[in-house]
Amino acid sequence: MKFLLLLLAGAFLFAAPNLPAIPQTVGGIFLNASGNPRRLPIEDWFKEPGHWQLSTLPQVPWIMGTVPTGRMLNDPGQVFGFTADNVTVNSSETGPEIISVAVGFSADKTKVAGPDLLKRLSRNVAAFTGAPEVRLKDGDLSFVGKEYTVVLKEWKSGAVTATLKR
């Protein structure tokens, strides 16, 4: 009898429609699951859960390139035009709206020295956010745009992280 109940419960679960769930809160590494053929702005691209998925595998190709208009490119492994070690996405508790995106860069992978990487990233990020307001604080470069605040920070290990915050 117990076996029959388990079998019926399993059949019910598998018969239910398999709809993608929109996570209420997300903190993790993302990779592009479908590209961006419609050239959506980054905030619109993230609102569609089918466009990204969580991953902890370091060998997957990270992707989130941008052009000066703030639209994404489809260059695998690139964030702001540089190869990224990882990307962390945090969404709001009420839905898929992105609160922050943190990106880790390694100077070894980009083949650019840490200070030069910061300079080149600052130009890319400034283009992404629009007219920047530059603030220097504790070695960080901060850019404030219409939609996001982007902070670039150089780590002691020579890596650089960029954080986009609303």
PDB file of C-alpha atoms in Angstrom:
ATOM      1  CA  MET A   1       0.000   0.000   0.000  1.00  0.00           C
ATOM      2  CA  LYS A   2       2.812   2.406   0.893  1.00  0.00           C
ATOM      3  CA  PHE A   3       4.502   1.589  -2.399  1.00  0.00           C
ATOM      4  CA  LEU A   4       1.299   2.402  -4.305  1.00  0.00           C
ATOM      5  CA  LEU A   5       0.977   5.768  -2.526  1.00  0.00           C
ATOM      6  CA  LEU A   6       4.598   6.614  -3.338  1.00  0.00           C
ATOM      7  CA  LEU A   7       4.047   5.616  -6.954  1.00  0.00           C
ATOM      8  CA  LEU A   8       0.956   7.828  -7.213  1.00  0.00           C
ATOM      9  CA  ALA A   9       2.755  10.771  -5.579  1.00  0.00           C
ATOM     10  CA  GLY A  10       5.655  10.377  -8.008  1.00  0.00           C
ATOM     11  CA  ALA A  11       3.303  10.240 -10.988  1.00  0.00           C
ATOM     12  CA  PHE A  12       1.608  13.444  -9.801  1.00  0.00           C
ATOM     13  CA  LEU A  13       4.925  15.256  -9.440  1.00  0.00           C
ATOM     14  CA  PHE A  14       6.127  14.228 -12.884  1.00  0.00           C
ATOM     15  CA  ALA A  15       2.778  15.119 -14.476  1.00  0.00           C
ATOM     16  CA  ALA A  16       2.936  18.679 -13.116  1.00  0.00           C
ATOM     17  CA  PRO A  17       4.052  21.259 -15.697  1.00  0.00           C
ATOM     18  CA  ASN A  18       7.793  21.909 -15.610  1.00  0.00           C
ATOM     19  CA  LEU A  19       7.860  25.710 -15.453  1.00  0.00           C
ATOM     20  CA  PRO A  20      11.085  27.569 -14.674  1.00  0.00           C
ATOM     21  CA  ALA A  21      10.902  29.107 -11.216  1.00  0.00           C
ATOM     22  CA  ILE A  22      12.026  32.683 -10.701  1.00  0.00           C
ATOM     23  CA  PRO A  23      14.190  32.684  -7.581  1.00  0.00           C
ATOM     24  CA  GLN A  24      13.209  35.207  -4.943  1.00  0.00           C
ATOM     25  CA  THR A  25      16.789  35.798  -3.908  1.00  0.00           C
ATOM     26  CA  VAL A  26      19.837  34.795  -5.843  1.00  0.00           C
ATOM     27  CA  GLY A  27      23.433  34.905  -4.752  1.00  0.00           C
ATOM     28  CA  GLY A  28      25.772  32.939  -6.911  1.00  0.00           C
ATOM     29  CA  ILE A  29      27.790  32.752 -10.053  1.00  0.00           C
ATOM     30  CA  PHE A  30      25.948  33.024 -13.339  1.00  0.00           C
ATOM     31  CA  LEU A  31      26.670  32.052 -16.877  1.00  0.00           C
ATOM     32  CA  ASN A  32      24.815  33.057 -19.992  1.00  0.00           C
ATOM     33  CA  ALA A  33      22.505  30.195 -20.894  1.00  0.00           C
ATOM     34  CA  SER A  34      21.112  31.550 -24.154  1.00  0.00           C
ATOM     35  CA  GLY A  35      23.093  34.495 -25.477  1.00  0.00           C
ATOM     36  CA  ASN A  36      21.539  37.877 -26.156  1.00  0.00           C
ATOM     37  CA  PRO A  37      20.372  37.886 -29.788  1.00  0.00           C
ATOM     38  CA  ARG A  38      17.852  40.684 -29.142  1.00  0.00           C
ATOM     39  CA  ARG A  39      20.604  42.911 -27.672  1.00  0.00           C
ATOM     40  CA  LEU A  40      18.600  43.628 -24.530  1.00  0.00           C
ATOM     41  CA  PRO A  41      19.899  46.090 -21.953  1.00  0.00           C
ATOM     42  CA  ILE A  42      21.582  44.159 -19.162  1.00  0.00           C
ATOM     43  CA  GLU A  43      18.853  44.828 -16.582  1.00  0.00           C
ATOM     44  CA  ASP A  44      16.164  43.522 -18.963  1.00  0.00           C
ATOM     45  CA  TRP A  45      18.252  40.487 -19.871  1.00  0.00           C
ATOM     46  CA  PHE A  46      18.557  39.474 -16.218  1.00  0.00           C
ATOM     47  CA  LYS A  47      14.787  39.752 -15.656  1.00  0.00           C
ATOM     48  CA  GLU A  48      14.266  36.730 -17.891  1.00  0.00           C
ATOM     49  CA  PRO A  49      15.342  33.669 -15.861  1.00  0.00           C
ATOM     50  CA  GLY A  50      15.879  31.583 -18.975  1.00  0.00           C
ATOM     51  CA  HIS A  51      18.778  33.832 -19.900  1.00  0.00           C
ATOM     52  CA  TRP A  52      21.008  32.842 -17.026  1.00  0.00           C
ATOM     53  CA  GLN A  53      21.614  30.033 -14.602  1.00  0.00           C
ATOM     54  CA  LEU A  54      23.598  29.550 -11.438  1.00  0.00           C
ATOM     55  CA  SER A  55      26.842  27.676 -11.662  1.00  0.00           C
ATOM     56  CA  THR A  56      29.780  26.934  -9.414  1.00  0.00           C
ATOM     57  CA  LEU A  57      31.891  25.305 -12.124  1.00  0.00           C
ATOM     58  CA  PRO A  58      34.993  27.421 -12.728  1.00  0.00           C
ATOM     59  CA  GLN A  59      35.539  25.992 -16.214  1.00  0.00           C
ATOM     60  CA  VAL A  60      32.318  27.342 -17.732  1.00  0.00           C
ATOM     61  CA  PRO A  61      32.598  30.348 -20.068  1.00  0.00           C
ATOM     62  CA  TRP A  62      31.597  33.477 -18.155  1.00  0.00           C
ATOM     63  CA  ILE A  63      29.770  36.000 -20.283  1.00  0.00           C
ATOM     64  CA  MET A  64      28.516  39.539 -19.803  1.00  0.00           C
ATOM     65  CA  GLY A  65      30.082  41.959 -22.250  1.00  0.00           C
ATOM     66  CA  THR A  66      28.793  45.476 -22.785  1.00  0.00           C
ATOM     67  CA  VAL A  67      29.068  48.195 -25.388  1.00  0.00           C
ATOM     68  CA  PRO A  68      28.975  51.960 -24.679  1.00  0.00           C
ATOM     69  CA  THR A  69      25.169  51.940 -24.964  1.00  0.00           C
ATOM     70  CA  GLY A  70      25.003  49.536 -22.004  1.00  0.00           C
ATOM     71  CA  ARG A  71      23.818  46.635 -24.141  1.00  0.00           C
ATOM     72  CA  MET A  72      25.340  43.206 -23.747  1.00  0.00           C
ATOM     73  CA  LEU A  73      27.667  41.486 -26.169  1.00  0.00           C
ATOM     74  CA  ASN A  74      27.883  37.758 -26.733  1.00  0.00           C
ATOM     75  CA  ASP A  75      31.633  37.371 -26.245  1.00  0.00           C
ATOM     76  CA  PRO A  76      32.179  34.219 -24.145  1.00  0.00           C
ATOM     77  CA  GLY A  77      34.185  34.672 -20.994  1.00  0.00           C
ATOM     78  CA  GLN A  78      34.072  38.440 -21.126  1.00  0.00           C
ATOM     79  CA  VAL A  79      32.780  41.012 -18.682  1.00  0.00           C
ATOM     80  CA  PHE A  80      33.381  44.620 -19.710  1.00  0.00           C
ATOM     81  CA  GLY A  81      35.632  43.206 -22.421  1.00  0.00           C
ATOM     82  CA  PHE A  82      37.827  41.195 -20.027  1.00  0.00           C
ATOM     83  CA  THR A  83      37.950  37.527 -19.113  1.00  0.00           C
ATOM     84  CA  ALA A  84      36.291  37.130 -15.718  1.00  0.00           C
ATOM     85  CA  ASP A  85      37.001  34.555 -13.015  1.00  0.00           C
ATOM     86  CA  ASN A  86      33.455  34.672 -11.669  1.00  0.00           C
ATOM     87  CA  VAL A  87      30.303  36.718 -11.534  1.00  0.00           C
ATOM     88  CA  THR A  88      27.928  36.981  -8.569  1.00  0.00           C
ATOM     89  CA  VAL A  89      24.346  38.109  -9.089  1.00  0.00           C
ATOM     90  CA  ASN A  90      22.072  39.268  -6.259  1.00  0.00           C
ATOM     91  CA  SER A  91      18.408  39.898  -6.974  1.00  0.00           C
ATOM     92  CA  SER A  92      15.747  41.566  -4.855  1.00  0.00           C
ATOM     93  CA  GLU A  93      13.718  39.556  -2.360  1.00  0.00           C
ATOM     94  CA  THR A  94      10.480  40.408  -4.153  1.00  0.00           C
ATOM     95  CA  GLY A  95      11.447  39.223  -7.618  1.00  0.00           C
ATOM     96  CA  PRO A  96      14.060  38.988 -10.320  1.00  0.00           C
ATOM     97  CA  GLU A  97      15.171  42.622 -10.240  1.00  0.00           C
ATOM     98  CA  ILE A  98      18.964  42.719 -10.032  1.00  0.00           C
ATOM     99  CA  ILE A  99      20.380  44.594  -7.047  1.00  0.00           C
ATOM    100  CA  SER A 100      24.051  43.974  -7.660  1.00  0.00           C
ATOM    101  CA  VAL A 101      26.440  42.143  -9.938  1.00  0.00           C
ATOM    102  CA  ALA A 102      29.968  41.473  -8.679  1.00  0.00           C
ATOM    103  CA  VAL A 103      32.666  40.391 -11.098  1.00  0.00           C
ATOM    104  CA  GLY A 104      36.088  38.979 -10.231  1.00  0.00           C
ATOM    105  CA  PHE A 105      38.999  39.504 -12.620  1.00  0.00           C
ATOM    106  CA  SER A 106      42.470  38.000 -12.569  1.00  0.00           C
ATOM    107  CA  ALA A 107      45.339  40.034 -13.997  1.00  0.00           C
ATOM    108  CA  ASP A 108      46.928  36.757 -15.141  1.00  0.00           C
ATOM    109  CA  LYS A 109      43.925  35.823 -17.259  1.00  0.00           C
ATOM    110  CA  THR A 110      43.521  39.270 -18.772  1.00  0.00           C
ATOM    111  CA  LYS A 111      47.268  39.532 -19.482  1.00  0.00           C
ATOM    112  CA  VAL A 112      47.126  43.068 -18.120  1.00  0.00           C
ATOM    113  CA  ALA A 113      48.843  44.357 -14.970  1.00  0.00           C
ATOM    114  CA  GLY A 114      46.536  45.204 -12.058  1.00  0.00           C
ATOM    115  CA  PRO A 115      46.789  49.027 -12.268  1.00  0.00           C
ATOM    116  CA  ASP A 116      46.392  48.954 -16.067  1.00  0.00           C
ATOM    117  CA  LEU A 117      43.425  46.623 -15.717  1.00  0.00           C
ATOM    118  CA  LEU A 118      41.799  49.094 -13.324  1.00  0.00           C
ATOM    119  CA  LYS A 119      42.349  51.946 -15.763  1.00  0.00           C
ATOM    120  CA  ARG A 120      40.966  50.004 -18.710  1.00  0.00           C
ATOM    121  CA  LEU A 121      38.030  48.703 -16.672  1.00  0.00           C
ATOM    122  CA  SER A 122      37.226  52.193 -15.437  1.00  0.00           C
ATOM    123  CA  ARG A 123      36.877  53.376 -19.015  1.00  0.00           C
ATOM    124  CA  ASN A 124      34.637  50.428 -19.918  1.00  0.00           C
ATOM    125  CA  VAL A 125      32.522  50.774 -16.789  1.00  0.00           C
ATOM    126  CA  ALA A 126      32.167  54.518 -17.241  1.00  0.00           C
ATOM    127  CA  ALA A 127      30.860  53.888 -20.751  1.00  0.00           C
ATOM    128  CA  PHE A 128      28.464  51.284 -19.392  1.00  0.00           C
ATOM    129  CA  THR A 129      26.968  53.509 -16.712  1.00  0.00           C
ATOM    130  CA  GLY A 130      26.817  56.716 -18.710  1.00  0.00           C
ATOM    131  CA  ALA A 131      28.275  59.979 -17.446  1.00  0.00           C
ATOM    132  CA  PRO A 132      30.341  58.945 -14.429  1.00  0.00           C
ATOM    133  CA  GLU A 133      30.800  60.647 -11.122  1.00  0.00           C
ATOM    134  CA  VAL A 134      34.242  59.550  -9.980  1.00  0.00           C
ATOM    135  CA  ARG A 135      35.021  59.058  -6.290  1.00  0.00           C
ATOM    136  CA  LEU A 136      38.282  57.743  -4.904  1.00  0.00           C
ATOM    137  CA  LYS A 137      37.956  55.995  -1.561  1.00  0.00           C
ATOM    138  CA  ASP A 138      40.158  53.320   0.015  1.00  0.00           C
ATOM    139  CA  GLY A 139      41.744  52.534  -3.328  1.00  0.00           C
ATOM    140  CA  ASP A 140      38.369  51.954  -5.005  1.00  0.00           C
ATOM    141  CA  LEU A 141      37.126  53.676  -8.120  1.00  0.00           C
ATOM    142  CA  SER A 142      33.411  54.363  -7.981  1.00  0.00           C
ATOM    143  CA  PHE A 143      31.222  55.356 -10.914  1.00  0.00           C
ATOM    144  CA  VAL A 144      27.658  56.512 -10.430  1.00  0.00           C
ATOM    145  CA  GLY A 145      25.392  56.254 -13.463  1.00  0.00           C
ATOM    146  CA  LYS A 146      21.678  56.420 -14.106  1.00  0.00           C
ATOM    147  CA  GLU A 147      20.940  52.836 -13.161  1.00  0.00           C
ATOM    148  CA  TYR A 148      23.868  51.437 -11.228  1.00  0.00           C
ATOM    149  CA  THR A 149      26.847  52.363  -9.132  1.00  0.00           C
ATOM    150  CA  VAL A 150      29.921  50.475 -10.264  1.00  0.00           C
ATOM    151  CA  VAL A 151      32.833  49.977  -7.898  1.00  0.00           C
ATOM    152  CA  LEU A 152      36.191  48.686  -9.073  1.00  0.00           C
ATOM    153  CA  LYS A 153      38.506  47.411  -6.378  1.00  0.00           C
ATOM    154  CA  GLU A 154      41.988  45.989  -6.698  1.00  0.00           C
ATOM    155  CA  TRP A 155      42.747  43.032  -4.449  1.00  0.00           C
ATOM    156  CA  LYS A 156      46.140  42.419  -2.863  1.00  0.00           C
ATOM    157  CA  SER A 157      46.458  39.287  -4.987  1.00  0.00           C
ATOM    158  CA  GLY A 158      46.427  41.410  -8.118  1.00  0.00           C
ATOM    159  CA  ALA A 159      42.837  40.543  -8.994  1.00  0.00           C
ATOM    160  CA  VAL A 160      40.196  43.178  -9.560  1.00  0.00           C
ATOM    161  CA  THR A 161      36.517  43.100  -8.708  1.00  0.00           C
ATOM    162  CA  ALA A 162      33.794  45.249 -10.240  1.00  0.00           C
ATOM    163  CA  THR A 163      30.454  45.595  -8.479  1.00  0.00           C
ATOM    164  CA  LEU A 164      27.326  47.049 -10.022  1.00  0.00           C
ATOM    165  CA  LYS A 165      24.828  48.265  -7.446  1.00  0.00           C
ATOM    166  CA  ARG A 166      21.483  49.956  -7.843  1.00  0.00           C
TER     167      ARG A 166
END
